mmCIF file of C-alpha atoms in Angstrom:
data_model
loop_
_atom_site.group_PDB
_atom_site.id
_atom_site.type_symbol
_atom_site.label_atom_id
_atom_site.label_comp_id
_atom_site.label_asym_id
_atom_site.label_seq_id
_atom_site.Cartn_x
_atom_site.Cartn_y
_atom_site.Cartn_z
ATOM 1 C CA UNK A 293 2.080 27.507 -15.083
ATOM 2 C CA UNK A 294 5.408 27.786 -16.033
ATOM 3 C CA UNK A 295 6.821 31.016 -14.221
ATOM 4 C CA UNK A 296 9.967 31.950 -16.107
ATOM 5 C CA UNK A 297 10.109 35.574 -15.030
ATOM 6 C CA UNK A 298 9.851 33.893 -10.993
ATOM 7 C CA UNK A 299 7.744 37.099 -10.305
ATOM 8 C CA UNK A 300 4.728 34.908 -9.044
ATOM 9 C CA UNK A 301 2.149 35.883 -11.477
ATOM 10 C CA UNK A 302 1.114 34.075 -14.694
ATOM 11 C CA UNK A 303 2.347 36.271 -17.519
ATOM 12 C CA UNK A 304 1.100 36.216 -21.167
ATOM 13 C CA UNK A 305 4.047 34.428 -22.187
ATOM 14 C CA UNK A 306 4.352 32.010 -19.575
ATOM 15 C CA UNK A 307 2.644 28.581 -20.508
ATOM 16 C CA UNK A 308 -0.664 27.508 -18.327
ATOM 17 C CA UNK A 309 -3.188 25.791 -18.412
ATOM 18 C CA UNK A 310 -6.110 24.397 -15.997
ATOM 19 C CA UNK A 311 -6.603 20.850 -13.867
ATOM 20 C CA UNK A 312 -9.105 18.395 -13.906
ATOM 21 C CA UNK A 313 -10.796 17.104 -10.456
ATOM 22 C CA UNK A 314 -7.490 15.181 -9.786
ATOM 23 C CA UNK A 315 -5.136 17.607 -10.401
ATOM 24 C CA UNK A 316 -3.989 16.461 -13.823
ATOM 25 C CA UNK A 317 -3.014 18.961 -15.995
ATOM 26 C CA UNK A 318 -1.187 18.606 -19.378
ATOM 27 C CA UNK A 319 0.884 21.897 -20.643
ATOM 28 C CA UNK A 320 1.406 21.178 -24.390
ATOM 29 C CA UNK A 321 4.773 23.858 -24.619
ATOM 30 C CA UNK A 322 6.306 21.644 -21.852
ATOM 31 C CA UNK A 323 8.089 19.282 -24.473
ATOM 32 C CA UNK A 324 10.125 22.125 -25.475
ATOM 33 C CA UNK A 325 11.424 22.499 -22.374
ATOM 34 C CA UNK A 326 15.122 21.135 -21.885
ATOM 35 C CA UNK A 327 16.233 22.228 -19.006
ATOM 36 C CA UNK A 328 14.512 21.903 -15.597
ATOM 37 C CA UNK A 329 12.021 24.548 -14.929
ATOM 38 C CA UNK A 330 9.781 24.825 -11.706
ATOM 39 C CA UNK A 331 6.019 24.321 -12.698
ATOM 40 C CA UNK A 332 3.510 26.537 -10.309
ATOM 41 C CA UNK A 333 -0.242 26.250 -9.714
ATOM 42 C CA UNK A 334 -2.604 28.335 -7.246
ATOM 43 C CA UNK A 335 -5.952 28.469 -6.612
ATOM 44 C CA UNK A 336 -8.416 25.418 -6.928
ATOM 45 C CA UNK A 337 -10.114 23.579 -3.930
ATOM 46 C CA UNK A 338 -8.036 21.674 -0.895
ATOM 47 C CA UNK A 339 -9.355 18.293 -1.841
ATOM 48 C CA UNK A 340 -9.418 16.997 2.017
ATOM 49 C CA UNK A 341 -11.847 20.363 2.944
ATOM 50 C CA UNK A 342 -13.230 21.327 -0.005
ATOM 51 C CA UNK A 343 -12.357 24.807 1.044
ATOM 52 C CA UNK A 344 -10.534 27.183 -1.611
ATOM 53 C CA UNK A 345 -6.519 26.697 -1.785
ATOM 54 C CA UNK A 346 -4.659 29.158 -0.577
ATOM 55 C CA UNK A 347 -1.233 29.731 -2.014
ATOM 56 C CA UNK A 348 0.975 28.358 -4.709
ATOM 57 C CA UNK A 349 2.465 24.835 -4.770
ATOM 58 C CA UNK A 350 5.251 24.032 -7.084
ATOM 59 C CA UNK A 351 7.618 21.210 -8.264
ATOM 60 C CA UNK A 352 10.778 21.227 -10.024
ATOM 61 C CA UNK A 353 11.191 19.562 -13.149
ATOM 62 C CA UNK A 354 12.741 16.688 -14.553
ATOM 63 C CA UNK A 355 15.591 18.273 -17.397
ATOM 64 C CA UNK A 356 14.468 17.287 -20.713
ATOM 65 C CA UNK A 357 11.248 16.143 -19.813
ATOM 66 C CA UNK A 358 8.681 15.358 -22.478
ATOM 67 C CA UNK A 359 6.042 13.540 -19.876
ATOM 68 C CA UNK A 360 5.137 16.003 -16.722
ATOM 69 C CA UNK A 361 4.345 13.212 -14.207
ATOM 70 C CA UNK A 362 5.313 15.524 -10.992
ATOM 71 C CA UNK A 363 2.466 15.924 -8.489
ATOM 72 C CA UNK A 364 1.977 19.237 -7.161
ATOM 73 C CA UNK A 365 2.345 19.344 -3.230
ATOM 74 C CA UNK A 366 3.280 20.788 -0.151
ATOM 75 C CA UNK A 367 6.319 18.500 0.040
ATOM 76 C CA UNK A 368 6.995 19.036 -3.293
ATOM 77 C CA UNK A 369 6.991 22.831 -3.092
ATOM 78 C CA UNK A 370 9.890 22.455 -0.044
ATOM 79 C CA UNK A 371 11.498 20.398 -2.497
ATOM 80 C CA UNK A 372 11.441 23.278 -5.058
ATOM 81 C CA UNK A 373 12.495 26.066 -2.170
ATOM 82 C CA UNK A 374 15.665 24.311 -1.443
ATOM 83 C CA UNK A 375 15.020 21.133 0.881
ATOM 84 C CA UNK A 376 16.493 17.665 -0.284
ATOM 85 C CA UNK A 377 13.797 14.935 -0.358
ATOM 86 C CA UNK A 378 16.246 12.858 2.286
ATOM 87 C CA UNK A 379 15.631 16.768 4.611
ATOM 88 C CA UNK A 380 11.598 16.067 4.021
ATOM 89 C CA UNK A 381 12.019 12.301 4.809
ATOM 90 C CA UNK A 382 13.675 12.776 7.853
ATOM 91 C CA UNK A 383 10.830 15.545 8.951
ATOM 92 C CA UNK A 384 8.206 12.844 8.290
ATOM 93 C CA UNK A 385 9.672 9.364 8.805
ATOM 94 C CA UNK A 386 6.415 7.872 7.970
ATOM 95 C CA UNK A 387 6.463 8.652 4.096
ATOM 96 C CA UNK A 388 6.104 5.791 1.995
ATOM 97 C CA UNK A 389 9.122 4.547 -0.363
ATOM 98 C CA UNK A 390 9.717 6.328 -3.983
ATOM 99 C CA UNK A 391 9.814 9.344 -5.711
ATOM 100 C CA UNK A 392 7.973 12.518 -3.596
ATOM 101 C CA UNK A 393 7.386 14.014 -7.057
ATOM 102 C CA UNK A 394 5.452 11.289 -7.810
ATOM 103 C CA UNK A 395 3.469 10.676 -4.651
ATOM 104 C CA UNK A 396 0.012 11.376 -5.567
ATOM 105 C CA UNK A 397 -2.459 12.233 -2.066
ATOM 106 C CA UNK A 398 -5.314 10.960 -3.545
ATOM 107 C CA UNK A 399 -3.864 7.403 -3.836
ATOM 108 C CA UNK A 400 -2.013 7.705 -0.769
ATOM 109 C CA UNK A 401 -3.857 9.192 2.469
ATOM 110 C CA UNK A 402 0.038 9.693 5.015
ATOM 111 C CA UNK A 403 0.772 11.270 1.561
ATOM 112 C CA UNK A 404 -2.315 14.009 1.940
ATOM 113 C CA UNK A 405 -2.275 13.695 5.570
ATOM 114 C CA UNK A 406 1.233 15.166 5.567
ATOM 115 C CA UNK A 407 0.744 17.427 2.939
ATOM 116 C CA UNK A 408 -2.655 18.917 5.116
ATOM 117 C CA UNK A 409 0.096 19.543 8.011
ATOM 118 C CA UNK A 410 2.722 21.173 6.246
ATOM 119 C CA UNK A 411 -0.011 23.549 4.211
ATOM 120 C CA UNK A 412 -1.770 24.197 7.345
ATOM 121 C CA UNK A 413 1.193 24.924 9.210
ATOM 122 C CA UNK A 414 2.576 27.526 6.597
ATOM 123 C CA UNK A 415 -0.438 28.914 6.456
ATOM 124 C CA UNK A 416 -0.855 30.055 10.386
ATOM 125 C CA UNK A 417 3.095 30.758 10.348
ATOM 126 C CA UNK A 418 1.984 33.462 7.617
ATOM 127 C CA UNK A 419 -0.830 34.665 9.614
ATOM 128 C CA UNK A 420 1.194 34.943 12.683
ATOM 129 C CA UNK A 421 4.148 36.698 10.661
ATOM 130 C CA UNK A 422 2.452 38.437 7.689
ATOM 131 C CA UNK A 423 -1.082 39.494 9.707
ATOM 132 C CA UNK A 424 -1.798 38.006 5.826
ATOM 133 C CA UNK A 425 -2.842 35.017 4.015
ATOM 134 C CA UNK A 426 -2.333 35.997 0.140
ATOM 135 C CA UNK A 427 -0.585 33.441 -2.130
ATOM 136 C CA UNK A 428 2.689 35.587 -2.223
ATOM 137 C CA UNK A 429 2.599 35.619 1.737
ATOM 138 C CA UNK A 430 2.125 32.111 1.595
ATOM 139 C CA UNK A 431 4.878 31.105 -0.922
ATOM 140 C CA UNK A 432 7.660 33.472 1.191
ATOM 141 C CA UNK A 433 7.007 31.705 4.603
ATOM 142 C CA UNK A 434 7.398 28.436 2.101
ATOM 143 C CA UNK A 435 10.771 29.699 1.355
ATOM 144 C CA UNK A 436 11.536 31.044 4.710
ATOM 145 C CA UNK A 437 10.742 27.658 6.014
ATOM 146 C CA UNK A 438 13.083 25.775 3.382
ATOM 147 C CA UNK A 439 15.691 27.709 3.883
ATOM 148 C CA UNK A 440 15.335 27.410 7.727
ATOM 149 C CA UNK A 441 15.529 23.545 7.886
ATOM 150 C CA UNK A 442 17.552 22.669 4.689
ATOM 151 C CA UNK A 443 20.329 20.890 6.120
ATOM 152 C CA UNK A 444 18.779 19.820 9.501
ATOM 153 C CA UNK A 445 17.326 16.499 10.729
ATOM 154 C CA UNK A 446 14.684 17.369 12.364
ATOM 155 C CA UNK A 447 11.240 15.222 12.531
ATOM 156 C CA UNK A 448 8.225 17.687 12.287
ATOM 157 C CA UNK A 449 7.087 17.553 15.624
ATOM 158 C CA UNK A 450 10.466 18.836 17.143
ATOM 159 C CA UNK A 451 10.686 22.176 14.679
ATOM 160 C CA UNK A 452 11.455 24.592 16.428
ATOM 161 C CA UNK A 453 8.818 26.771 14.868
ATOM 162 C CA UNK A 454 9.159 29.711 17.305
ATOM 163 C CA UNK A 455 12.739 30.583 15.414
ATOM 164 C CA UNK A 456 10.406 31.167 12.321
ATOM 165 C CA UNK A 457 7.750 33.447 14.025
ATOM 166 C CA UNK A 458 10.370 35.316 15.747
ATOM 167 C CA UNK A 459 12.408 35.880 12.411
ATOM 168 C CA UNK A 460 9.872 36.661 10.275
ATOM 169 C CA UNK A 461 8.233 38.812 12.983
ATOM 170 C CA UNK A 462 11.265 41.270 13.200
ATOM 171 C CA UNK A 463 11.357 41.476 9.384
ATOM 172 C CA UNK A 464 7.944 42.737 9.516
#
């Protein structure tokens, strides 16, 4: 959906729709759009698991768009929070070449392998944090964790993810 309000709900005026299987989705009021706009989805089923999806990815998009050929992903939802794709690339060196909005998981298993550690990891950093798992938990340790990193180098496996728990443990 198209959340224009940014209050994390889909509103009767804010354009949805539903995916297929794959994740392909069409939303028909999209061509009107000609500016970019970040483009939300929740719920569904973690295609590596099969177990529900918890939270809410999201993807900016292109301005003036008329075809919505973004993907949907973990990586792509740091991308919308504030990280620069060249931030994401150097937390996961192994990411193939091209465009991260275009990276689709199902073609591309480092794509969904990454994907399944950055989800997974948000989601026990909002456990830890939030003694919660609801999408709006979920989607604030997202942001928390952009806005952490943006602007470091770090690879993935030397984040120092204590600074996060600690943080968002004394906002509590």
């Amino acid at each position: 959906w198209l959340d224009f309000n940014k209050n994390g709900i889909v509103d009767n005026n804010e354009p949805s729709t539903k995916s297929d299987a794959d994740g392909n989705f069409t939303l028909e009021t999209f061509k009107e759009m000609i500016e970019p706009v970040v483009i939300k989805a929740m719920g569904g089923v973690e295609t590596d698991t099969n177990l529900n999806f918890e939270g809410i990815l999201e993807a900016v998009s292109a301005a003036d768009s008329k075809d919505l050929t973004q993907m949907l992903t973990p990586l792509t939802t740091l991308e919308a929070k504030g990280m620069a794709e060249e931030e994401i690339r150097a937390m996961f060196p192994d990411l193939p070449a091209g465009d991260i909005d275009k990276m689709n998981p199902k073609e591309k298993e480092i794509v969904e392998r990454i994907g399944v550690v950055v989800h997974s990891t948000i989601a026990q950093l909002t456990q830890a944090t939030k003694q919660q798992r609801t999408d709006a938990a979920i989607a604030d340790v997202y942001k928390d964790f952009a806005e952490k990193f943006k602007g470091n180098q770090f690879s993935f496996e030397n984040l120092p993810l204590e600074e996060i728990m600690e943080e968002s443990t004394a906002a509590v």
